[in-house]
Amino acid sequence: MKIGTKLAGCTALALGLAHAVMVVAAPRVGGSPGQAPEPADTPDHIKLFLADPELGIAGRITATDGAVIYFQTRPTIDPETGAPSAVGVRIVDAEARTLVTTGGSSAGDVAIPVKEAMASATLLGELSAGLAEFDLHPALSVQKAALADAVGRSAARSPFDYPLVLEPSQVKAAAGDTGALVDFYLAASAGIELARGEAGMLKARFGDGLGYESAQFFRADEENEDGEPGRIDVYSRVLDRAGRNLGAEFGGDWVPEGWDDVLAAQAVDNRIHDGIASDMGAAAMALNALALGAKSSYGVAFSSELELASMQRLARALAENLLPQRDEGVVAAGEVVAKATGRYRTAIQVHKKWLVWPTEHSATRVYQHLFTTATSSTYSVTATINFCNHGTCAGGSGMSQKCSYTGPRMGSYRLPQSRFVPAGQTGAGTRHTCSSNYGVAGVNNHNCHDDSYVQVRAIRGLSYTHDGGRCKDWDFWATAPGCS
């Protein structure tokens, strides 16, 4: 969604929150503030990871024998107008095999053994009945109706029909009643602890020990992506209670003090999907509440558009990966990896947008995949990292994906490291970008495409230099690099 449209649409909401003088009853989502919501009377075998009017609903239902299915609604937003459109629904089993979808294909669209399909069909019936018991906030009525519509239509079908591709729901997304949204997001922000330090660092705590940090760094001596003097880079990150990175954005070459661990080798990760999804859902809801102005008294709602845009991108990235996913290399039911190949995998996408022909801006997005076991075909996305490379980030206005690369399964993630501190710069340092001077054009410096090139090389496990080669040559690279 365009940030200008989003901000204009949220003015009434922000003002309503800023001037609220009465204690508004919390929306009917239980649990601690900022945590994954649990309707007070939801059956014990149903758990929600996410329940947000803009981001959708996501969760799982578990049978007494341990069988489980996961479900998610995804509002569709018109990229030009920013207006809500139809609500998409996707339902998968524990192996990330598609049971029901209202559009789009995935690696999970495979045949399911009859016994497992019948167990999933039973759970769909239970979910249909359970949805009737959900006492969700009125602001979530459209999301709930779309999910109930898809579940109801699929529960009546034979399990031999899986995966089901349904026509999009006739339930349409809606902007929602402003009063209901104010009520929802004010309650959703309850308990979020905020503080902005003297250096401008915004720190928030929410949920069960989750945290968010954001810093803005003004570079008066550097150009923006359009070649104009002066640029503000935003750096942000979301951490779980153990200090593990769930999502991050790096605006440029800098790494804020104490943040180098975001790009450091991760310790052994023994989390299960439900725990990861619960943390990501809680963080997504908290960031969306902040971006919509729920804490305007702290200056969040009317702060830099760049900071708000970063909150929104992180919230959406976290909300997009709440379902387990299936390895693209697995094409038949029951297949597993032939031998133990590691639980950790890293993928990268190069995104681009046109500036003045024939020049582009480029940025990258990195995903970390954690497989259930060394031989499993099912994985969870544990973190998303945006490298914005001195301009618009992946997921920002006008950006589109150029290419992608998915690495091999290994014993650890591949990430550009942050250790080297360029001359004249303070902080943890940089090795996720070139360490030479930045310039849109010129010699002995680097531009956004050189940074993207370094990041692709790092994720591919290839050699690269941060202070030579493309980072300090006489060539002007006008377009985004490839992923191969």
Coordinates of C-alpha atoms in Angstrom, one line a residue:
M1 CA 0.0 0.0 0.0
K2 CA 1.3 3.5 -0.8
I3 CA 2.4 5.2 2.4
G4 CA 0.7 8.4 1.5
T5 CA -2.6 6.7 1.1
K6 CA -2.1 4.8 4.3
L7 CA -1.3 7.9 6.3
A8 CA -4.2 9.8 4.9
G9 CA -6.6 7.0 5.7
C10 CA -5.3 6.7 9.2
T11 CA -5.6 10.4 10.2
A12 CA -9.0 10.0 11.8
L13 CA -7.8 6.9 13.5
A14 CA -4.7 8.5 14.9
L15 CA -6.6 11.6 16.1
G16 CA -9.2 9.4 17.7
L17 CA -6.6 7.5 19.6
A18 CA -4.7 10.6 20.6
H19 CA -7.8 12.3 22.0
A20 CA -9.4 9.2 23.6
V21 CA -10.1 10.2 27.2
M22 CA -12.1 7.2 28.4
V23 CA -10.9 3.7 29.0
V24 CA -12.1 1.6 26.1
A25 CA -12.9 -2.0 26.7
A26 CA -10.3 -4.3 25.3
P27 CA -11.3 -6.1 22.1
R28 CA -12.4 -9.6 22.6
V29 CA -9.0 -11.1 22.2
G30 CA -7.5 -12.5 25.4
G31 CA -3.9 -13.1 26.4
S32 CA -1.3 -10.5 27.4
P33 CA -1.2 -7.2 25.5
G34 CA 0.7 -7.6 22.2
Q35 CA 0.6 -11.4 22.3
A36 CA -1.1 -13.7 19.8
P37 CA -4.9 -13.2 20.5
E38 CA -7.0 -15.8 22.1
P39 CA -10.8 -15.2 22.1
A40 CA -12.0 -15.8 25.6
D41 CA -14.3 -18.6 24.7
T42 CA -12.3 -20.2 21.9
P43 CA -12.1 -24.0 22.2
D44 CA -8.9 -25.1 23.7
H45 CA -7.8 -27.0 20.6
I46 CA -8.0 -23.8 18.5
K47 CA -5.2 -21.2 18.8
L48 CA -4.9 -17.9 17.0
F49 CA -1.5 -16.5 16.1
L50 CA -2.9 -13.3 14.5
A51 CA -6.2 -11.4 14.5
D52 CA -5.8 -8.0 12.9
P53 CA -8.3 -6.1 10.7
E54 CA -5.6 -5.2 8.2
L55 CA -3.3 -8.2 8.4
G56 CA -5.8 -11.0 8.7
I57 CA -6.5 -14.0 10.9
A58 CA -4.1 -16.9 11.3
G59 CA -4.0 -19.9 13.6
R60 CA -4.3 -23.7 13.9
I61 CA -6.7 -26.4 15.2
T62 CA -5.5 -29.6 16.8
A63 CA -7.3 -32.9 17.1
T64 CA -7.0 -35.2 20.2
D65 CA -4.8 -37.5 18.2
G66 CA -2.4 -34.7 17.4
A67 CA -3.4 -34.0 13.9
V68 CA -3.3 -30.3 13.0
I69 CA -4.3 -27.9 10.3
Y70 CA -3.3 -24.3 9.9
F71 CA -5.4 -21.5 8.4
Q72 CA -4.9 -17.9 7.4
T73 CA -6.8 -15.1 5.8
R74 CA -5.0 -12.4 3.8
P75 CA -6.7 -9.2 2.8
T76 CA -5.9 -8.1 -0.7
I77 CA -4.9 -4.5 -1.2
D78 CA -5.1 -2.7 -4.5
P79 CA -1.5 -1.5 -5.1
E80 CA -2.6 1.6 -6.9
T81 CA -5.4 2.9 -4.7
G82 CA -4.5 1.3 -1.4
A83 CA -8.2 0.2 -1.0
P84 CA -9.0 -3.2 0.4
S85 CA -10.3 -5.8 -2.0
A86 CA -11.2 -9.5 -1.6
V87 CA -10.0 -11.6 1.3
G88 CA -7.9 -14.6 0.4
V89 CA -7.9 -17.8 2.5
R90 CA -5.3 -20.7 2.7
I91 CA -5.5 -23.8 4.8
V92 CA -2.7 -26.4 5.0
D93 CA -1.9 -29.5 7.1
A94 CA 1.1 -30.1 9.4
E95 CA 3.2 -31.0 6.3
A96 CA 2.3 -27.7 4.7
R97 CA 0.3 -29.5 2.1
T98 CA -2.5 -27.4 0.7
L99 CA -6.0 -28.4 1.7
V100 CA -7.9 -25.3 0.6
T101 CA -6.9 -22.1 -1.2
T102 CA -8.9 -19.3 -2.9
G103 CA -6.2 -18.7 -5.4
G104 CA -2.5 -19.0 -6.2
S105 CA -0.3 -22.1 -6.3
S106 CA 2.5 -23.3 -4.0
A107 CA 4.9 -26.1 -3.5
G108 CA 2.3 -27.5 -1.1
D109 CA -0.2 -28.3 -3.9
V110 CA 0.3 -32.1 -3.8
A111 CA -1.8 -35.2 -3.3
I112 CA -2.5 -36.2 0.3
P113 CA -2.7 -39.8 1.5
V114 CA -6.4 -40.8 2.1
K115 CA -6.1 -41.4 5.8
E116 CA -4.5 -38.0 6.4
A117 CA -6.9 -36.3 4.1
M118 CA -9.8 -37.7 6.0
A119 CA -8.3 -36.6 9.3
S120 CA -7.9 -33.1 7.9
A121 CA -11.5 -33.1 6.7
T122 CA -12.7 -33.9 10.2
L123 CA -10.7 -31.0 11.5
L124 CA -12.2 -28.7 8.9
G125 CA -15.6 -29.7 10.1
E126 CA -14.6 -28.9 13.7
L127 CA -13.1 -25.6 12.6
S128 CA -16.4 -24.7 10.9
A129 CA -18.2 -25.3 14.2
G130 CA -15.5 -23.6 16.2
L131 CA -15.7 -20.4 14.2
A132 CA -19.3 -20.0 15.3
E133 CA -18.1 -19.8 18.9
F134 CA -15.4 -17.1 18.2
D135 CA -16.3 -13.9 20.0
L136 CA -14.0 -11.7 17.9
H137 CA -14.0 -7.9 17.9
P138 CA -16.4 -6.3 15.4
A139 CA -13.4 -4.9 13.5
L140 CA -12.5 -8.5 12.6
S141 CA -16.0 -9.4 11.2
V142 CA -14.9 -9.4 7.5
Q143 CA -11.9 -11.6 8.2
K144 CA -14.0 -14.0 10.2
A145 CA -16.7 -14.1 7.6
A146 CA -14.3 -14.9 4.8
L147 CA -12.6 -17.7 6.8
A148 CA -16.0 -19.2 7.7
D149 CA -17.2 -19.0 4.1
A150 CA -14.1 -20.9 2.8
V151 CA -14.2 -23.5 5.6
G152 CA -17.9 -24.0 5.2
R153 CA -17.6 -24.6 1.4
S154 CA -14.6 -26.9 1.8
A155 CA -16.0 -28.9 4.7
A156 CA -18.9 -30.1 2.5
R157 CA -16.5 -31.5 -0.1
S158 CA -14.9 -34.9 -0.3
P159 CA -11.4 -35.3 1.2
F160 CA -10.4 -36.9 -2.1
D161 CA -10.8 -33.5 -3.7
Y162 CA -7.8 -32.0 -1.8
P163 CA -6.2 -29.7 -2.6
L164 CA -9.3 -27.6 -3.2
V165 CA -9.0 -24.4 -5.2
L166 CA -12.1 -22.4 -4.4
E167 CA -13.4 -19.4 -6.2
P168 CA -12.5 -16.2 -4.2
S169 CA -14.9 -15.6 -1.4
Q170 CA -17.8 -13.2 -2.1
V171 CA -17.0 -11.7 1.3
K172 CA -15.1 -8.5 0.4
A173 CA -12.5 -6.7 2.5
A174 CA -13.7 -3.3 3.8
A175 CA -12.2 -0.2 5.3
G176 CA -14.1 -0.9 8.5
D177 CA -15.9 1.4 10.9
T178 CA -13.5 4.0 12.2
G179 CA -14.9 3.7 15.7
A180 CA -14.5 -0.1 15.7
L181 CA -10.9 0.3 14.4
V182 CA -10.1 2.9 17.1
D183 CA -11.5 0.6 19.7
F184 CA -9.5 -2.3 18.4
Y185 CA -6.1 -0.7 18.0
L186 CA -6.3 1.3 21.2
A187 CA -6.8 -2.0 23.1
A188 CA -4.2 -3.8 21.0
S189 CA -1.7 -1.2 22.0
A190 CA -2.4 -1.5 25.7
G191 CA 0.7 -2.6 27.6
I192 CA 3.2 -1.7 24.9
E193 CA 6.1 0.1 26.6
L194 CA 7.7 2.8 24.5
A195 CA 10.7 5.0 25.0
R196 CA 12.6 7.2 22.5
G197 CA 16.2 7.9 23.6
E198 CA 18.2 11.1 23.2
A199 CA 19.8 9.8 20.0
G200 CA 16.3 9.1 18.5
M201 CA 16.3 5.4 19.0
L202 CA 12.7 4.1 19.5
K203 CA 12.4 1.1 21.8
A204 CA 9.2 -0.9 22.4
R205 CA 8.4 -3.9 24.5
F206 CA 5.3 -6.0 24.1
G207 CA 3.9 -9.5 24.4
D208 CA 5.9 -12.0 26.4
G209 CA 9.2 -10.3 26.2
L210 CA 9.2 -9.3 22.6
G211 CA 11.0 -6.1 21.5
Y212 CA 11.3 -3.6 18.7
E213 CA 14.0 -1.0 18.0
S214 CA 14.1 1.7 15.3
A215 CA 16.8 4.3 14.5
Q216 CA 16.9 7.0 11.9
F217 CA 20.3 8.1 10.5
F218 CA 20.6 11.3 8.5
R219 CA 23.4 11.3 5.9
A220 CA 23.9 15.0 4.9
D221 CA 26.9 14.1 2.7
E222 CA 25.2 11.3 0.7
E223 CA 22.6 11.3 -2.0
N224 CA 19.2 9.6 -2.0
E225 CA 18.3 7.1 -4.8
D226 CA 17.2 10.0 -7.0
G227 CA 20.7 11.6 -6.8
E228 CA 19.5 14.5 -4.5
P229 CA 21.7 15.6 -1.6
G230 CA 20.8 14.4 1.9
R231 CA 19.1 11.1 2.9
I232 CA 17.5 9.5 5.9
D233 CA 18.1 5.8 6.4
V234 CA 15.9 3.9 8.8
Y235 CA 17.1 0.8 10.7
S236 CA 14.7 -1.4 12.6
R237 CA 14.5 -4.8 14.1
V238 CA 12.1 -7.1 16.0
L239 CA 13.5 -9.6 18.6
D240 CA 11.9 -12.5 20.4
R241 CA 12.3 -13.1 24.1
A242 CA 15.6 -14.9 23.6
G243 CA 17.0 -12.0 21.6
R244 CA 16.7 -13.8 18.3
N245 CA 15.9 -11.7 15.2
L246 CA 12.4 -12.1 13.8
G247 CA 12.7 -9.3 11.3
A248 CA 15.0 -6.4 10.5
E249 CA 15.6 -3.5 8.0
F250 CA 19.0 -1.9 7.2
G251 CA 18.5 1.4 5.4
G252 CA 22.1 1.8 4.3
D253 CA 25.7 0.9 5.2
W254 CA 25.5 1.6 8.9
V255 CA 24.8 -1.0 11.7
P256 CA 23.5 0.6 14.9
E257 CA 25.6 -0.1 18.0
G258 CA 24.8 -3.5 19.4
W259 CA 23.0 -4.7 16.3
D260 CA 25.8 -6.7 14.8
D261 CA 24.2 -9.9 16.3
V262 CA 21.4 -9.6 13.8
L263 CA 23.9 -10.7 11.1
A264 CA 25.9 -13.0 13.3
A265 CA 25.8 -16.8 13.2
Q266 CA 22.7 -18.0 15.0
A267 CA 22.8 -20.5 17.8
V268 CA 21.1 -23.9 17.6
D269 CA 17.4 -23.3 17.1
N270 CA 15.0 -25.8 18.7
R271 CA 11.8 -23.8 18.3
I272 CA 8.7 -25.4 16.9
H273 CA 6.4 -23.7 14.3
D274 CA 3.7 -22.7 16.7
G275 CA 6.1 -20.8 18.9
I276 CA 7.6 -19.0 16.0
A277 CA 4.2 -18.1 14.5
S278 CA 2.9 -16.9 17.9
D279 CA 5.8 -14.5 18.3
M280 CA 5.6 -13.2 14.7
G281 CA 1.9 -12.7 15.0
A282 CA 2.2 -10.8 18.2
A283 CA 4.9 -8.6 16.8
A284 CA 3.0 -7.9 13.6
M285 CA -0.1 -6.8 15.5
A286 CA 2.0 -4.6 17.9
L287 CA 3.8 -2.9 15.0
N288 CA 0.6 -2.3 13.0
A289 CA -1.0 -0.7 16.1
L290 CA 2.0 1.6 16.4
A291 CA 2.0 2.5 12.7
L292 CA -1.6 3.3 12.9
G293 CA -1.0 5.8 15.7
A294 CA -2.0 4.0 18.8
K295 CA 0.8 5.6 20.7
S296 CA 0.6 9.1 19.1
S297 CA 1.3 10.7 22.5
Y298 CA 4.8 9.3 22.1
G299 CA 5.2 10.9 18.7
V300 CA 5.0 7.7 16.8
A301 CA 1.9 8.4 14.7
F302 CA 3.3 11.7 13.4
S303 CA 6.9 10.8 13.1
S304 CA 8.8 10.3 9.9
E305 CA 6.9 8.6 7.1
L306 CA 10.0 6.5 6.6
E307 CA 9.8 5.1 10.2
L308 CA 6.1 4.4 9.8
A309 CA 6.7 2.7 6.4
S310 CA 9.3 0.5 8.0
M311 CA 6.9 -0.6 10.8
Q312 CA 4.3 -1.4 8.2
R313 CA 6.7 -3.5 6.0
L314 CA 7.9 -5.4 9.0
A315 CA 4.4 -6.1 10.2
R316 CA 3.3 -7.3 6.8
A317 CA 6.5 -9.5 6.4
L318 CA 5.9 -11.1 9.7
A319 CA 2.2 -11.7 9.0
E320 CA 2.9 -13.2 5.6
N321 CA 4.9 -16.2 7.0
L322 CA 2.6 -17.6 9.8
L323 CA 1.8 -20.9 8.0
P324 CA 4.3 -23.8 7.7
Q325 CA 5.8 -24.0 4.2
R326 CA 6.9 -26.9 2.0
D327 CA 10.2 -27.3 0.2
E328 CA 9.8 -26.5 -3.5
G329 CA 11.9 -29.5 -4.4
V330 CA 9.3 -31.9 -2.9
V331 CA 6.7 -32.7 -5.6
A332 CA 5.1 -35.9 -4.5
A333 CA 3.2 -36.9 -1.3
G334 CA 5.4 -38.7 1.2
E335 CA 8.7 -37.6 -0.3
V336 CA 11.4 -36.7 2.1
V337 CA 15.0 -35.5 1.7
A338 CA 17.1 -38.5 0.9
K339 CA 19.7 -37.9 3.5
A340 CA 20.3 -35.5 6.4
T341 CA 21.3 -32.2 4.9
G342 CA 20.8 -29.7 7.7
R343 CA 17.9 -27.7 9.1
Y344 CA 19.0 -24.2 8.1
R345 CA 18.5 -22.6 4.7
T346 CA 18.8 -19.0 3.5
A347 CA 17.1 -17.4 0.5
I348 CA 17.5 -14.0 -1.1
Q349 CA 15.4 -11.9 -3.5
V350 CA 16.6 -8.9 -5.5
H351 CA 13.9 -6.2 -5.9
K352 CA 14.1 -3.2 -8.2
K353 CA 12.3 -0.1 -9.5
W354 CA 12.8 2.3 -12.3
L355 CA 14.2 5.7 -11.6
V356 CA 15.2 7.7 -14.7
W357 CA 15.6 5.4 -17.7
P358 CA 17.8 3.5 -18.0
T359 CA 18.7 3.5 -14.3
E360 CA 17.2 1.5 -11.5
H361 CA 17.3 1.3 -7.7
S362 CA 17.8 -2.2 -6.2
A363 CA 17.4 -3.7 -2.7
T364 CA 17.3 -7.2 -1.4
R365 CA 15.2 -9.3 1.0
V366 CA 16.6 -12.3 2.9
Y367 CA 14.6 -15.1 4.4
Q368 CA 15.8 -17.7 6.9
H369 CA 14.2 -21.2 6.7
L370 CA 14.2 -23.6 9.6
F371 CA 13.2 -27.2 8.7
T372 CA 11.4 -29.4 11.2
T373 CA 14.1 -32.0 11.0
A374 CA 17.2 -32.6 8.9
T375 CA 15.2 -34.8 6.6
S376 CA 11.8 -33.0 6.7
S377 CA 10.3 -31.3 3.7
T378 CA 8.5 -28.7 5.9
Y379 CA 10.0 -25.5 7.2
S380 CA 9.1 -22.3 9.0
V381 CA 10.3 -18.8 8.0
T382 CA 12.1 -17.6 11.2
A383 CA 13.3 -14.2 10.0
T384 CA 13.0 -11.7 7.2
I385 CA 15.8 -9.1 6.6
N386 CA 15.5 -6.2 4.3
F387 CA 18.6 -4.5 2.9
C388 CA 17.3 -1.2 1.5
N389 CA 20.7 -0.1 0.1
H390 CA 20.3 3.7 0.4
G391 CA 16.8 3.8 -1.1
T392 CA 13.3 2.2 -1.2
C393 CA 13.2 -1.2 0.6
A394 CA 11.8 -4.4 -0.9
G395 CA 8.0 -4.1 -0.4
G396 CA 8.1 -0.4 -0.7
S397 CA 6.3 1.8 -3.3
G398 CA 7.2 0.9 -6.9
M399 CA 9.4 -2.0 -6.1
S400 CA 9.0 -5.4 -7.8
Q401 CA 11.0 -8.6 -7.5
K402 CA 13.6 -9.2 -10.2
C403 CA 14.9 -12.6 -9.2
S404 CA 15.5 -15.0 -6.3
Y405 CA 18.0 -17.6 -5.1
T406 CA 17.4 -20.3 -2.5
G407 CA 20.5 -21.8 -0.9
P408 CA 21.3 -25.3 0.2
R409 CA 20.3 -26.8 3.5
M410 CA 23.1 -26.4 5.9
G411 CA 24.1 -26.5 9.6
S412 CA 23.7 -22.7 9.9
Y413 CA 22.3 -19.7 8.0
R414 CA 24.3 -17.8 5.5
L415 CA 24.3 -14.0 6.1
P416 CA 26.5 -11.1 5.3
Q417 CA 28.5 -10.4 8.5
S418 CA 28.8 -7.0 10.2
R419 CA 32.3 -6.5 11.7
F420 CA 34.3 -4.0 9.7
V421 CA 34.0 -0.3 10.6
P422 CA 34.7 2.0 7.6
A423 CA 36.8 5.1 8.1
G424 CA 34.9 8.0 9.6
Q425 CA 31.9 5.8 10.7
T426 CA 30.9 4.9 14.2
G427 CA 28.8 1.9 15.2
A428 CA 29.1 -1.8 14.9
G429 CA 30.3 -1.5 11.4
T430 CA 29.3 -3.0 8.0
R431 CA 30.0 -5.9 5.9
H432 CA 26.5 -6.4 4.6
T433 CA 27.3 -3.6 2.1
C434 CA 30.3 -2.1 0.5
S435 CA 32.5 -0.2 2.8
S436 CA 33.7 2.4 0.2
N437 CA 32.0 5.8 0.0
Y438 CA 28.5 5.8 -1.4
G439 CA 27.5 7.7 -4.5
V440 CA 24.8 7.2 -7.2
A441 CA 27.5 7.7 -9.8
G442 CA 31.2 8.4 -9.9
V443 CA 34.4 6.5 -9.3
N444 CA 36.0 4.8 -6.4
N445 CA 32.6 4.5 -4.7
H446 CA 29.6 2.2 -4.7
N447 CA 25.9 2.5 -5.4
C448 CA 22.9 0.4 -4.4
H449 CA 23.5 -2.3 -7.1
D450 CA 27.0 -2.9 -5.7
D451 CA 25.5 -3.5 -2.3
S452 CA 22.9 -5.9 -3.7
Y453 CA 25.7 -7.7 -5.5
V454 CA 27.6 -8.2 -2.3
Q455 CA 24.5 -9.5 -0.5
V456 CA 23.7 -12.0 -3.3
R457 CA 27.3 -13.3 -3.2
A458 CA 27.1 -13.7 0.5
I459 CA 23.9 -15.7 0.5
R460 CA 25.3 -17.8 -2.4
G461 CA 28.3 -18.6 -0.4
L462 CA 30.7 -17.0 -2.9
S463 CA 33.7 -14.9 -2.3
Y464 CA 33.3 -11.1 -2.4
T465 CA 35.1 -8.0 -1.2
H466 CA 33.5 -5.0 0.6
D467 CA 36.3 -2.5 -0.2
G468 CA 37.4 -3.5 -3.7
G469 CA 36.1 -5.0 -6.9
R470 CA 32.6 -3.7 -7.7
C471 CA 32.6 -1.8 -4.4
K472 CA 35.4 0.5 -5.6
D473 CA 35.7 0.4 -9.4
W474 CA 35.3 2.9 -12.2
D475 CA 32.2 1.3 -13.7
F476 CA 28.7 2.7 -13.3
W477 CA 26.2 -0.1 -12.8
A478 CA 22.8 1.3 -13.8
T479 CA 20.6 -1.8 -13.2
A480 CA 19.9 -4.3 -10.5
P481 CA 22.2 -7.4 -10.4
G482 CA 20.9 -10.9 -11.1
C483 CA 20.7 -13.7 -8.5
S484 CA 22.9 -16.2 -10.4

